[in-house]
Every structure is written in C-alpha cells, then in structure tokens.
Coordinates of C-alpha atoms in Angstrom, one line a residue:
X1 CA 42.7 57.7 -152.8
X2 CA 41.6 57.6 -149.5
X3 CA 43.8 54.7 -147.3
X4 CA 40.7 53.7 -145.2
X5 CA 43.5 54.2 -141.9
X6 CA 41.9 57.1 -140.3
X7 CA 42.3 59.3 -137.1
X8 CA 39.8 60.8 -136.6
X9 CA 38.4 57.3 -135.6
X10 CA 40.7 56.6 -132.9
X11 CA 39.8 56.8 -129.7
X12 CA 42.0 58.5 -127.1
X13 CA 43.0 56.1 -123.9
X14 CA 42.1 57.5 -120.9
X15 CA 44.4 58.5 -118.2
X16 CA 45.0 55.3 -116.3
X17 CA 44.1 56.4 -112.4
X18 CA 46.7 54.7 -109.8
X19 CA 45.5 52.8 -107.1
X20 CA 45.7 54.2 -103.9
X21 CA 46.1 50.6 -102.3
X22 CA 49.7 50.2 -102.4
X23 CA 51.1 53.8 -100.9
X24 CA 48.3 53.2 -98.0
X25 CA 49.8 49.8 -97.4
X26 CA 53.4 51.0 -97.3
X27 CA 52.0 54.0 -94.6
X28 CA 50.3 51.4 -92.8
X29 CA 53.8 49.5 -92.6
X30 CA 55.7 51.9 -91.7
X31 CA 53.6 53.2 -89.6
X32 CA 53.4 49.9 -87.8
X33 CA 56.9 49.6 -87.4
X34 CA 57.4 53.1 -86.1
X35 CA 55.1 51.6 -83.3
X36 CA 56.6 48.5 -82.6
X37 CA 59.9 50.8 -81.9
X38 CA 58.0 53.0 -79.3
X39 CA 56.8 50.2 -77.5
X40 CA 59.8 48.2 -77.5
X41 CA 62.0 51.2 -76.3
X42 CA 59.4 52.3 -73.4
X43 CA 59.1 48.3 -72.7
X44 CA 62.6 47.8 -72.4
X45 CA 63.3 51.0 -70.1
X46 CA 60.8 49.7 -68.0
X47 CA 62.2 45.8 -68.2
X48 CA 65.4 47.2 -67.5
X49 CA 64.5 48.7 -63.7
X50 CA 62.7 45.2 -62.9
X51 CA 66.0 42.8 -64.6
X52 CA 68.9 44.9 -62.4
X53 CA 66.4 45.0 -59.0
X54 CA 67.5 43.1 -56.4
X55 CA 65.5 40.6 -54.2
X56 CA 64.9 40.7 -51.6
X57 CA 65.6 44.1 -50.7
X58 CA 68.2 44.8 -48.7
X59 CA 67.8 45.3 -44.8
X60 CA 68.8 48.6 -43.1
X61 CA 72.1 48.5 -41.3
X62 CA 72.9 50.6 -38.7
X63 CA 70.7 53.3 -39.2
X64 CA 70.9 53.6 -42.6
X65 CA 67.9 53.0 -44.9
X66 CA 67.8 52.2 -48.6
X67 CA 65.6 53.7 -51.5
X68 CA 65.9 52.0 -55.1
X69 CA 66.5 54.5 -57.9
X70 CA 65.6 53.9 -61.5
X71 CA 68.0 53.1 -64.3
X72 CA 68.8 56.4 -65.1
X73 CA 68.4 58.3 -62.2
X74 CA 72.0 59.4 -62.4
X75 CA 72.1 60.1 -66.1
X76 CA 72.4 63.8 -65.3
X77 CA 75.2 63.5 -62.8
X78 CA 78.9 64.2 -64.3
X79 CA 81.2 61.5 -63.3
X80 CA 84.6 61.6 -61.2
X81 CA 88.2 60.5 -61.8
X82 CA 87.9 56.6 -60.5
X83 CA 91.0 57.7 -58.6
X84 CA 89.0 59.9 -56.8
X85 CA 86.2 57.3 -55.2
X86 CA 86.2 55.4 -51.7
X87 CA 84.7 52.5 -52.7
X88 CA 84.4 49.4 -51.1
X89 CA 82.9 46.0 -52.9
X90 CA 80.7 43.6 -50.3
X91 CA 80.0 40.3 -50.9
X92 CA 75.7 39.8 -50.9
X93 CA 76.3 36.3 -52.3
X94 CA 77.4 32.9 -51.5
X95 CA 80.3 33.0 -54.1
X96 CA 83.7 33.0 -52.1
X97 CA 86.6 35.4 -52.7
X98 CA 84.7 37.1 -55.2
X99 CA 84.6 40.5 -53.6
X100 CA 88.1 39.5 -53.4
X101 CA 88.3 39.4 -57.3
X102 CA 85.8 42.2 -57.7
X103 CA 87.7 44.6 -55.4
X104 CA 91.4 44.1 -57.3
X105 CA 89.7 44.2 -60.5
X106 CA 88.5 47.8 -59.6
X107 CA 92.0 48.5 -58.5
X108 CA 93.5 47.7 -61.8
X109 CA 91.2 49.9 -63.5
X110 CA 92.1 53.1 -61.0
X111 CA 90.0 52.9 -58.6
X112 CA 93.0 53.1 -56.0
X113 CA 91.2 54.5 -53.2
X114 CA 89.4 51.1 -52.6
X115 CA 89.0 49.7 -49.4
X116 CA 89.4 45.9 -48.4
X117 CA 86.7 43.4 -49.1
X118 CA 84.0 42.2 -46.8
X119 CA 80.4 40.3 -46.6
X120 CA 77.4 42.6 -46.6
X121 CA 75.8 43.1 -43.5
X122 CA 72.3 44.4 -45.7
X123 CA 71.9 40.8 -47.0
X124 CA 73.2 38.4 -43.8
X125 CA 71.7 35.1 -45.9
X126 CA 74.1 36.4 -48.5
X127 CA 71.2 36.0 -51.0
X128 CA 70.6 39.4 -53.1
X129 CA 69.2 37.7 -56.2
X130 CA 70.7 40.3 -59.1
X131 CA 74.0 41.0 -60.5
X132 CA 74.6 43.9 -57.4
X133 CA 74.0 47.3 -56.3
X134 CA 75.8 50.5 -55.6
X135 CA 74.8 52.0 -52.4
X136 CA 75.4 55.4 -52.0
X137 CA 73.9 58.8 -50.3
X138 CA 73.7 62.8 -51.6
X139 CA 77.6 63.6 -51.2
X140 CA 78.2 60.2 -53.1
X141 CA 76.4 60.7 -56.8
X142 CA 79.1 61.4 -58.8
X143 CA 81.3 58.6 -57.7
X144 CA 78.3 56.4 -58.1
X145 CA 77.6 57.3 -61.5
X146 CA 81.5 56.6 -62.3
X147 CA 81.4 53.4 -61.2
X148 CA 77.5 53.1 -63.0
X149 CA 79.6 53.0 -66.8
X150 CA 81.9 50.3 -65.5
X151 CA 79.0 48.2 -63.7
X152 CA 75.7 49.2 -66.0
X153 CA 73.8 46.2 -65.0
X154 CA 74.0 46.9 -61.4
X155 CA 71.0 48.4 -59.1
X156 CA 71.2 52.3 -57.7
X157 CA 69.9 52.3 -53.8
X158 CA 70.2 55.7 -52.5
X159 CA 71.2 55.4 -48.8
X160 CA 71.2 58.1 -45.7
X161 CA 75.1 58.0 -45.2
X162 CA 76.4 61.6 -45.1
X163 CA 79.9 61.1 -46.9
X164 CA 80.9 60.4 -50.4
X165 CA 82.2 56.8 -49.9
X166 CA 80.1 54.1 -52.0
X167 CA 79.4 50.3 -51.5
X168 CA 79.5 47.9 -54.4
X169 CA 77.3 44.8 -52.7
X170 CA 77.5 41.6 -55.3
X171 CA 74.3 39.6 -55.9
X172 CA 74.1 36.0 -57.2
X173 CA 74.0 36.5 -60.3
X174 CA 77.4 38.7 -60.9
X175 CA 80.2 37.5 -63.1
X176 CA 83.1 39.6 -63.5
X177 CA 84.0 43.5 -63.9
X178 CA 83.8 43.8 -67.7
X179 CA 83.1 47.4 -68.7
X180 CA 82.2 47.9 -72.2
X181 CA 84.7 49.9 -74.6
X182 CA 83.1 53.4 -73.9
X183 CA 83.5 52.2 -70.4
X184 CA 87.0 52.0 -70.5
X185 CA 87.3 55.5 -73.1
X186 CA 85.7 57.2 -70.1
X187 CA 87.8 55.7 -67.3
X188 CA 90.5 56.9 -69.9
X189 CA 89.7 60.3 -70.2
X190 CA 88.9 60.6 -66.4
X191 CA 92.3 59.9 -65.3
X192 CA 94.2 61.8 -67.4
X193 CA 92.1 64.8 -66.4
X194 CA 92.7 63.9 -62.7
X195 CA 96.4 63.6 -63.8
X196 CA 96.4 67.1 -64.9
X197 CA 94.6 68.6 -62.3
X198 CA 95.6 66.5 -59.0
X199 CA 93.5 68.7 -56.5
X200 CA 90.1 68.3 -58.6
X201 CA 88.1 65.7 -59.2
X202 CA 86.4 65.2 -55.7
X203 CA 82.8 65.5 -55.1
X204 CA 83.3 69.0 -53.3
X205 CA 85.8 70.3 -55.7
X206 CA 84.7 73.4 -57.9
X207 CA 86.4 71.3 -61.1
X208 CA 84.8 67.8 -60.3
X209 CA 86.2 66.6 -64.0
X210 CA 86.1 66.8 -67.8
X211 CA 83.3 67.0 -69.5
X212 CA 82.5 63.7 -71.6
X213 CA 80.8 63.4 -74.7
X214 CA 76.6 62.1 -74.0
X215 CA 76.5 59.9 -76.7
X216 CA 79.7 58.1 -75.1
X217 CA 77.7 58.0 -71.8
X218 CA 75.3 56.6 -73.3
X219 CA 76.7 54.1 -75.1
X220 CA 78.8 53.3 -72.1
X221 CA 75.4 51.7 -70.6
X222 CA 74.0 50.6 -73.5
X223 CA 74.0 46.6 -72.5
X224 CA 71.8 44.0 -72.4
X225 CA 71.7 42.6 -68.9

C-alpha cells in the first residue's frame, strides 16, 4: 500500500548564495580606519614641528645665527652621559627665577656640568612664545639629543657655535623639568655607563655611550605637548 509520502516529489533547496554586502562593508570599514590612522600620524608629525616652534624667532647674537630643525632631526644621533654636557638654561620669558629652578632641576638629574643661569640675549623682550628651545651647533648633537628625552616638547635651533656646549632658552609657556619614565630609564642607564667608563662619554670620545634600546627612545618623546 502505497503511503502517498513520496520523494521523488520533493524538491531539492537550492544552495542559498551569501551576500557579498556585508564582507564589502567590513573592508570598507577597516579600510577607512586604516586611513584615518595614516592621516592622523602624518598630521600629527606635522602639528608637532608647528606646536614646539617658537615665536618670534629668535635674533642672532653675536655672530651666531639660528636654523630651526624638525622634531626629529636628531632621532639618529646617540645620546651622552648628562654628566657629560655644558649646558646652560636662559631665561626667554618673563617668569622670574625660573631659569633658576630649571637650571637646579637639571642638576639634580646629573647634568652637573651646568653653568649658572641667565636671561637670553636671542629674545631681549623676553617673549619666545613656546615651551623653549635647545640651541646647539655640529660639535653639540649628541648632548642636544640628551637633553631632547628629558625636554621633548622643546624646539631644536641649530646654531654656528663651534663647541659642544648647548643653551636651554625657556619660552612662555614652560612649566617645569618633568621627563617622562623612559626619560628617566635613559638618564639611568647613561650614568652608570659614564660611571664605568669615566674618560668616555664626550662628543669626541671614540665610546660616546651605551647603546639604548629605539623603542625606549621613542617612547621617551612620545608626549603630547
């Protein structure tokens, strides 16, 4: 007896096709996101030289004159033993005693060869509108770039002096001497090398220091100023 439930009846379903729309949409996303990245890195390397730069620009003093760097124009440049820097801090600002400050709170971090304090002849209406600079010529790269990881939000002016000495002018808009924690693991590992090798650690020595890790360099500037 035949049930009347056949199969031979039935109809086989189709493969069900999956819409493309929702992978494209997810590419789309991420690839709009991947873009926003791009241009937000690019636009805040570029922001960055324009928020440390310093106006107006400083004046030439005796003979010297001043070129502004970019952010990372000493990126490549090995850093000293602070110990190891003549540095002296200038006051560009109408803030008193606060190269005073500045100046001892270099000190206290190892920057012992620092000079005494004075007002910067570069900006006589004391009226550099940024956080500061670091003034420095060819022999005085490596000290600048020291001091660069404890003062990130400063501006680099290369100068025409012919020794290694650098000047820390103070804007406006500075506050205080506040490296960030890789600041500090640097300054760190910089003195105990020059503790271990007391004639190194100059510009002209052959051993001009250790070698530090990039991605600590890196994060040592990585502020928002």
């Amino acid at each position: 007896m035949a049930s009347g439930i056949g199969f031979g009846n039935r109809k086989k379903r189709g493969y069900r096709k999956r819409r493309p729309l929702p992978a494209l949409v997810l590419i789309g996303i991420l690839g709009l996101v991947a873009m926003v990245v791009w241009v937000r890195a690019v636009t805040t390397r570029t922001d960055i030289n324009e928020v440390v730069r310093c106006t107006p620009a400083p004046a030439p003093v005796d003979g010297l004159t001043f070129t502004p760097l970019t952010y990372t124009a000493l990126d490549d440049v090995a850093p000293i033993p602070p110990d190891k820097i003549a540095v002296q801090v200038l006051n560009a600002s109408t803030s008193r005693g606060q190269a005073t400050i500045t100046t001892e709170s270099l000190r206290e971090l190892g920057f012992t060869q620092i000079g005494d304090p004075g007002n910067d002849p570069a900006y006589p209406a004391q009226d550099a509108g940024c956080q500061g600079q670091l003034r420095f010529g060819d022999n005085g790269r490596s000290a600048a770039r020291t001091l660069s990881l404890v003062l990130p939000c400063v501006e680099l002016v290369k100068d025409t002096r012919a020794d290694a000495s650098v000047d820390l002018s103070i804007g406006t808009a500075f506050g205080d001497v506040r490296p960030t924690q890789q600041g500090r693991q640097i300054l760190q590992q910089l003195q105990q090398w020059s503790q271990q090798h007391p004639d190194g650690g100059n510009e002209q020595s052959a051993a001009s220091g250790p070698v530090i890790d990039p991605a600590l360099l890196s994060a040592a500037r990585n502020v928002t100023c």
